[in-house]
Short mmCIF file of C-alpha atoms and ligand atoms in Angstrom, two decimals:
data_model
loop_
_atom_site.label_atom_id
_atom_site.label_comp_id
_atom_site.label_asym_id
_atom_site.label_seq_id
_atom_site.Cartn_x
_atom_site.Cartn_y
_atom_site.Cartn_z
CA UNK A 1 0.04 0.03 0.00
CA UNK A 2 1.05 3.57 -0.79
CA UNK A 3 0.36 6.62 1.39
CA UNK A 4 0.50 10.10 -0.21
CA UNK A 5 1.45 12.97 2.07
CA UNK A 6 2.77 16.46 1.78
CA UNK A 7 3.75 18.66 4.73
CA UNK A 8 2.33 21.88 2.91
CA UNK A 9 -0.96 21.36 4.65
CA UNK A 10 0.46 22.66 7.96
CA UNK A 11 0.53 26.19 6.61
CA UNK A 12 -3.31 26.20 6.44
CA UNK A 13 -4.48 26.60 9.99
CA UNK A 14 -7.58 28.88 10.61
CA UNK A 15 -8.21 29.90 14.15
CA UNK A 16 -11.97 29.99 14.13
CA UNK A 17 -15.27 28.83 12.47
CA UNK A 18 -18.41 30.60 13.46
CA UNK A 19 -21.39 28.44 14.74
CA UNK A 20 -24.61 30.17 15.67
CA UNK A 21 -22.95 33.44 15.62
CA UNK A 22 -20.08 32.63 17.95
CA UNK A 23 -16.39 32.02 17.29
CA UNK A 24 -15.74 28.43 18.00
CA UNK A 25 -11.99 27.20 17.72
CA UNK A 26 -11.30 25.44 14.47
CA UNK A 27 -11.50 21.62 14.67
CA UNK A 28 -9.86 20.87 11.33
CA UNK A 29 -6.15 21.46 12.59
CA UNK A 30 -2.86 20.36 11.14
CA UNK A 31 -2.22 18.01 14.11
CA UNK A 32 -4.86 15.58 12.51
CA UNK A 33 -2.62 14.56 9.73
CA UNK A 34 0.59 14.87 11.64
CA UNK A 35 -0.85 12.38 14.22
CA UNK A 36 -1.76 9.81 11.66
CA UNK A 37 1.53 10.01 9.92
CA UNK A 38 3.38 9.50 13.23
CA UNK A 39 1.30 6.48 14.18
CA UNK A 40 1.75 5.00 10.73
CA UNK A 41 5.38 5.54 10.93
CA UNK A 42 5.63 4.16 14.45
CA UNK A 43 4.14 1.17 12.90
CA UNK A 44 6.77 0.43 10.25
CA UNK A 45 5.13 2.23 7.44
CA UNK A 46 7.65 4.91 6.64
CA UNK A 47 8.66 3.27 3.27
CA UNK A 48 5.06 3.50 2.04
CA UNK A 49 4.77 7.27 2.26
CA UNK A 50 5.30 9.18 -0.97
CA UNK A 51 5.23 12.86 -1.78
CA UNK A 52 2.64 14.09 -4.36
CA UNK A 53 3.46 15.30 -7.97
CA UNK A 54 2.27 18.58 -9.03
CA UNK A 55 -0.77 18.72 -11.20
CA UNK A 56 -1.97 21.55 -13.43
CA UNK A 57 -4.77 23.78 -12.30
CA UNK A 58 -6.92 22.42 -15.13
CA UNK A 59 -7.74 19.24 -13.13
CA UNK A 60 -9.33 21.38 -10.56
CA UNK A 61 -11.28 22.97 -13.36
CA UNK A 62 -12.69 19.75 -14.29
CA UNK A 63 -14.80 19.92 -11.25
CA UNK A 64 -14.73 23.63 -10.11
CA UNK A 65 -15.62 26.94 -11.78
CA UNK A 66 -12.68 29.01 -12.78
CA UNK A 67 -14.09 32.13 -11.04
CA UNK A 68 -14.39 30.07 -7.91
CA UNK A 69 -10.69 28.87 -8.07
CA UNK A 70 -9.47 32.49 -8.86
CA UNK A 71 -11.42 33.84 -5.82
CA UNK A 72 -9.74 31.28 -3.41
CA UNK A 73 -6.27 32.11 -4.96
CA UNK A 74 -6.75 35.78 -5.02
CA UNK A 75 -8.52 35.79 -1.62
CA UNK A 76 -5.53 33.86 -0.02
CA UNK A 77 -3.04 36.14 -1.61
CA UNK A 78 -4.92 39.37 -0.39
CA UNK A 79 -5.13 37.92 3.15
CA UNK A 80 -1.36 37.33 3.05
CA UNK A 81 -0.82 40.92 2.52
CA UNK A 82 -2.84 42.22 5.50
CA UNK A 83 -1.26 42.77 8.82
CA UNK A 84 -3.77 40.84 11.22
CA UNK A 85 -4.01 38.01 8.61
CA UNK A 86 -6.08 35.58 10.76
CA UNK A 87 -8.25 34.78 7.92
CA UNK A 88 -11.64 35.94 6.69
CA UNK A 89 -15.04 34.52 5.41
CA UNK A 90 -15.77 35.62 1.90
CA UNK A 91 -19.03 36.99 0.70
CA UNK A 92 -19.26 35.04 -2.31
CA UNK A 93 -18.98 31.25 -3.27
CA UNK A 94 -19.71 30.17 0.41
CA UNK A 95 -22.15 27.91 2.16
CA UNK A 96 -21.25 28.51 5.79
CA UNK A 97 -18.90 30.12 8.10
CA UNK A 98 -16.76 26.96 8.39
CA UNK A 99 -14.12 27.77 5.64
CA UNK A 100 -12.18 30.90 5.97
CA UNK A 101 -9.60 32.09 3.59
CA UNK A 102 -6.12 32.43 5.20
CA UNK A 103 -2.71 33.28 3.56
CA UNK A 104 -1.90 29.76 2.62
CA UNK A 105 -5.44 28.48 2.11
CA UNK A 106 -5.09 28.21 -1.83
CA UNK A 107 -1.52 26.59 -1.38
CA UNK A 108 -2.66 23.88 0.96
CA UNK A 109 -5.95 23.15 -0.83
CA UNK A 110 -4.09 23.05 -4.12
CA UNK A 111 -1.58 20.59 -2.66
CA UNK A 112 -4.28 18.46 -1.13
CA UNK A 113 -5.69 18.02 -4.60
CA UNK A 114 -2.03 17.10 -5.94
CA UNK A 115 -2.23 14.41 -3.09
CA UNK A 116 -5.48 12.94 -4.43
CA UNK A 117 -4.55 13.13 -8.01
CA UNK A 118 -1.10 11.49 -7.31
CA UNK A 119 -2.95 8.70 -5.60
CA UNK A 120 -5.59 8.37 -8.60
CA UNK A 121 -2.72 8.00 -11.11
CA UNK A 122 -0.93 5.47 -8.93
CA UNK A 123 -3.96 3.28 -8.86
CA UNK A 124 -2.95 1.61 -12.13
CA UNK A 125 0.15 0.22 -10.23
CA UNK A 126 -1.13 -0.35 -6.79
CA UNK A 127 -4.48 -1.73 -5.78
CA UNK A 128 -4.99 0.37 -2.58
CA UNK A 129 -3.78 3.91 -1.94
CA UNK A 130 -4.41 6.08 1.14
CA UNK A 131 -4.14 9.96 0.52
CA UNK A 132 -3.44 11.74 3.84
CA UNK A 133 -4.66 15.10 2.58
CA UNK A 134 -6.01 18.25 4.22
CA UNK A 135 -7.97 20.52 4.14
CA UNK A 136 -10.59 17.91 3.28
CA UNK A 137 -13.00 18.15 0.28
CA UNK A 138 -16.36 16.52 0.34
CA UNK A 139 -18.31 19.56 1.26
CA UNK A 140 -16.82 21.56 -1.60
CA UNK A 141 -19.44 22.11 -4.38
CA UNK A 142 -18.59 23.13 -7.96
CA UNK A 143 -18.59 26.68 -6.77
CA UNK A 144 -19.01 26.84 -3.14
CA UNK A 145 -16.61 26.34 -0.20
CA UNK A 146 -17.88 25.25 3.24
CA UNK A 147 -17.46 22.78 6.17
CA UNK A 148 -13.50 23.06 6.19
CA UNK A 149 -13.53 22.21 2.50
CA UNK A 150 -12.21 24.23 -0.70
CA UNK A 151 -11.47 21.92 -3.55
CA UNK A 152 -13.22 18.54 -3.53
CA UNK A 153 -10.11 16.25 -3.67
CA UNK A 154 -12.30 12.98 -3.84
CA UNK A 155 -14.53 14.37 -6.73
CA UNK A 156 -11.44 15.71 -8.57
CA UNK A 157 -9.82 12.28 -8.26
CA UNK A 158 -13.03 10.38 -9.20
CA UNK A 159 -13.45 12.72 -12.36
CA UNK A 160 -9.92 11.74 -13.33
CA UNK A 161 -10.57 8.01 -12.84
CA UNK A 162 -13.89 8.29 -14.67
CA UNK A 163 -12.13 8.47 -17.80
CA UNK A 164 -11.17 4.82 -17.62
CA UNK A 165 -14.68 3.47 -16.70
CA UNK A 166 -17.37 3.95 -14.12
CA UNK A 167 -16.42 5.02 -10.65
CA UNK A 168 -18.15 4.47 -7.31
CA UNK A 169 -17.66 6.95 -4.45
CA UNK A 170 -18.34 5.55 -0.87
CA UNK A 171 -18.57 8.39 1.73
CA UNK A 172 -18.19 7.08 5.31
CA UNK A 173 -17.29 10.46 6.82
CA UNK A 174 -19.81 11.24 9.74
CA UNK A 175 -21.13 14.18 7.72
CA UNK A 176 -22.84 13.98 4.23
CA UNK A 177 -20.69 15.00 1.35
CA UNK A 178 -22.95 17.56 0.11
CA UNK A 179 -20.31 18.96 -2.53
CA UNK A 180 -19.53 15.51 -4.18
CA UNK A 181 -23.24 14.67 -4.16
CA UNK A 182 -23.89 17.92 -6.09
CA UNK A 183 -20.95 17.66 -8.53
CA UNK A 184 -22.14 14.13 -9.86
CA UNK A 185 -25.88 14.52 -9.21
CA UNK A 186 -26.71 14.32 -12.98
CA UNK A 187 -24.06 11.76 -13.88
CA UNK A 188 -24.65 8.06 -14.31
CA UNK A 189 -20.96 7.23 -14.61
CA UNK A 190 -20.26 8.17 -11.08
CA UNK A 191 -22.03 6.63 -8.22
CA UNK A 192 -22.31 8.29 -4.99
CA UNK A 193 -23.24 6.31 -1.79
CA UNK A 194 -22.91 7.93 1.51
CA UNK A 195 -23.52 7.00 5.34
CA UNK A 196 -23.90 9.94 7.53
CA UNK A 197 -25.67 11.65 10.32
CA UNK A 198 -29.21 12.59 9.47
CA UNK A 199 -29.06 16.11 8.01
CA UNK A 200 -32.17 17.05 10.19
CA UNK A 201 -29.92 16.83 13.23
CA UNK A 202 -26.35 17.29 11.95
CA UNK A 203 -24.17 19.39 9.41
CA UNK A 204 -24.43 20.09 6.57
CA UNK A 205 -28.21 20.28 7.38
CA UNK A 206 -29.48 21.04 3.89
CA UNK A 207 -28.52 17.86 1.86
CA UNK A 208 -28.07 14.10 2.55
CA UNK A 209 -31.70 13.13 2.78
CA UNK A 210 -32.73 9.73 1.51
CA UNK A 211 -35.00 11.11 -1.21
CA UNK A 212 -32.01 12.68 -3.15
CA UNK A 213 -31.60 10.02 -5.64
CA UNK A 214 -29.98 11.96 -8.50
CA UNK A 215 -31.41 13.77 -11.44
CA UNK A 216 -31.87 13.55 -15.18
CA UNK A 217 -29.16 10.88 -16.52
CA UNK A 218 -27.94 10.54 -12.88
CA UNK A 219 -31.25 9.37 -11.63
CA UNK A 220 -30.70 6.39 -9.42
CA UNK A 221 -26.88 6.88 -9.03
CA UNK A 222 -27.03 8.72 -5.83
CA UNK A 223 -27.71 6.90 -2.65
CA UNK A 224 -27.94 8.56 0.92
CA UNK A 225 -28.19 6.48 4.23
CA UNK A 226 -28.87 9.02 6.88
CA UNK A 227 -28.34 7.71 10.33
CA UNK A 228 -29.56 8.80 13.81
CA UNK A 229 -27.22 10.19 16.43
CA UNK A 230 -25.93 7.50 18.58
CA UNK A 231 -25.68 4.85 15.74
CA UNK A 232 -24.20 1.73 17.04
CA UNK A 233 -21.65 -0.64 15.33
CA UNK A 234 -24.17 -3.33 14.83
CA UNK A 235 -26.48 -0.82 12.91
CA UNK A 236 -23.50 0.91 11.07
CA UNK A 237 -22.42 -2.55 9.90
CA UNK A 238 -25.81 -3.40 8.49
CA UNK A 239 -26.04 -0.20 6.48
CA UNK A 240 -22.47 -0.53 5.28
CA UNK A 241 -23.08 -3.97 3.88
CA UNK A 242 -26.03 -2.41 2.06
CA UNK A 243 -23.78 0.16 0.66
CA UNK A 244 -21.22 -2.29 -0.45
CA UNK A 245 -23.75 -4.37 -2.15
CA UNK A 246 -25.00 -1.29 -4.16
CA UNK A 247 -21.38 -0.71 -5.24
CA UNK A 248 -20.95 -4.34 -6.18
CA UNK A 249 -24.10 -4.32 -8.43
CA UNK A 250 -23.02 -1.07 -10.08
CA UNK A 251 -19.68 -2.81 -11.34
CA UNK A 252 -17.44 0.18 -11.41
CA UNK A 253 -13.94 0.23 -12.59
CA UNK A 254 -12.58 1.95 -9.48
CA UNK A 255 -13.65 3.00 -5.95
CA UNK A 256 -12.91 6.23 -4.10
CA UNK A 257 -13.58 6.15 -0.45
CA UNK A 258 -14.23 9.71 1.21
CA UNK A 259 -12.78 8.52 4.53
CA UNK A 260 -13.74 10.39 7.69
CA UNK A 261 -12.90 9.19 11.27
CA UNK A 262 -15.46 11.36 12.80
CA UNK A 263 -17.71 8.60 13.24
CA UNK A 264 -15.52 7.50 16.17
CA UNK A 265 -17.29 7.36 19.61
CA UNK A 266 -15.05 9.98 21.12
CA UNK A 267 -14.93 12.44 18.25
CA UNK A 268 -15.51 15.92 19.51
CA UNK A 269 -17.95 17.07 16.74
CA UNK A 270 -19.46 13.49 15.64
CA UNK A 271 -22.16 11.58 17.42
CA UNK A 272 -21.91 7.79 16.37
CA UNK A 273 -20.60 4.99 18.61
CA UNK A 274 -17.82 3.37 16.54
CA UNK A 275 -14.75 1.98 18.39
CA UNK A 276 -11.09 1.84 17.21
CA UNK A 277 -11.21 -2.00 16.36
CA UNK A 278 -14.22 -1.41 14.19
CA UNK A 279 -12.30 0.54 11.73
CA UNK A 280 -10.50 -2.49 10.56
CA UNK A 281 -13.62 -4.26 10.17
CA UNK A 282 -14.99 -1.58 8.00
CA UNK A 283 -11.86 -1.55 5.95
CA UNK A 284 -12.14 -5.24 5.42
CA UNK A 285 -15.61 -4.92 4.04
CA UNK A 286 -14.49 -2.33 1.54
CA UNK A 287 -11.44 -4.30 0.51
CA UNK A 288 -13.91 -7.35 -0.01
CA UNK A 289 -15.21 -5.30 -3.08
CA UNK A 290 -11.91 -6.09 -4.60
CA UNK A 291 -11.73 -2.99 -6.53
CA UNK A 292 -8.70 -0.52 -7.20
CA UNK A 293 -9.29 1.70 -4.18
CA UNK A 294 -8.30 5.29 -3.50
CA UNK A 295 -8.94 6.14 0.24
CA UNK A 296 -9.07 9.96 0.56
CA UNK A 297 -9.03 11.46 3.97
CA UNK A 298 -11.89 13.61 4.91
CA UNK A 299 -12.79 14.42 8.58
CA UNK A 300 -11.81 12.87 12.10
CA UNK A 301 -11.12 15.40 14.83
CA UNK A 302 -10.10 13.38 18.00
CA UNK A 303 -6.46 14.39 17.84
CA UNK A 304 -5.35 11.77 20.50
CA UNK A 305 -6.91 8.64 18.95
CA UNK A 306 -6.82 9.64 15.14
CA UNK A 307 -3.51 7.89 14.63
CA UNK A 308 -4.77 4.61 16.13
CA UNK A 309 -8.16 4.90 14.18
CA UNK A 310 -6.10 5.22 10.84
CA UNK A 311 -3.98 2.42 11.66
CA UNK A 312 -6.85 0.10 12.44
CA UNK A 313 -8.34 1.17 9.18
CA UNK A 314 -5.01 0.47 7.34
CA UNK A 315 -4.69 -2.96 8.87
CA UNK A 316 -8.19 -3.81 7.38
CA UNK A 317 -6.88 -2.51 3.97
CA UNK A 318 -3.68 -4.57 3.94
C1 OKP B 401 -16.21 18.60 7.86
B1 OKP B 401 -15.91 17.18 7.56
C2 OKP B 401 -20.45 21.27 14.94
C3 OKP B 401 -19.50 22.16 14.11
C4 OKP B 401 -19.62 21.90 12.67
C5 OKP B 401 -18.39 22.02 10.50
C6 OKP B 401 -18.33 20.68 10.24
C7 OKP B 401 -17.51 20.32 9.00
C8 OKP B 401 -17.20 18.86 8.89
N1 OKP B 401 -20.35 21.62 16.34
N2 OKP B 401 -18.78 22.46 11.75
O1 OKP B 401 -17.17 16.44 7.01
O2 OKP B 401 -15.43 16.23 8.59
ZN1 ZN B 402 -17.02 14.97 8.77
#
């Protein structure tokens, strides 16, 4: 297995998000990825870790609108020139107050895409690749940032892979990937399947309902499994099996996993009851699909245990 990692993400480190009009300290911190890398290295995986290659901005444009890309780039540059450059929320191209622009936001988001595309390209040679990227991407729509996400790493990789056949995306982050859903909503050649907290009680609130099934040519190729707060391992496992069956029936050429660890029982912003050993089980179920698989990091915010969760998951993939 190969792991794709770049240290550039560390430069993107916003202080706040705004929830209900109040500043709340930012949960999507550099330590997340650093803890995972440390734990994988500790477990003898250093030789698996590869640096990303650089990809042209036109790959980002395959999913996002050019005005949106320029806005993030120029906004980050503008912020870098300011004195108190703690980041700011833009007025345009935004879904919520959880994705500020800071001096290195564009650079980090761009490198995060480089990581996912490097992984996608390597899938020809390696059956399973784990992309340790941040900022995450699944809330980023074609022209809207939000939920700690700017460029949709998983969607850009899926778009790239779709040139060689149908792609399934399995989103197991605690939150619904509204961005990924929106990007492929009218496409039959990319299946989106997501398990997440019921949007009536959890972020992103406006998408992720069971009746969102795709539109036009894409009708029937979007499947949401909203789950209640407090979902147990037994219940989660049943739904994951259903999700895997759908993917199997679809017969894709490759699989992209939007992999969040905020389903963990002690996640500070999650609300499911999954334990560390359960992640190995989940990964085994995914591995059982026997597809070229690109695992793209999304959320997961328990800094203390993230490394152990990731290592449990990696054991199941191997
Ligand atoms: C990003 B990813 C809840 C705050 C919610 C935004 C959550 C974004 C999640 N107290 N803030 O899907 O992990
Ligand atoms: Zn999440």
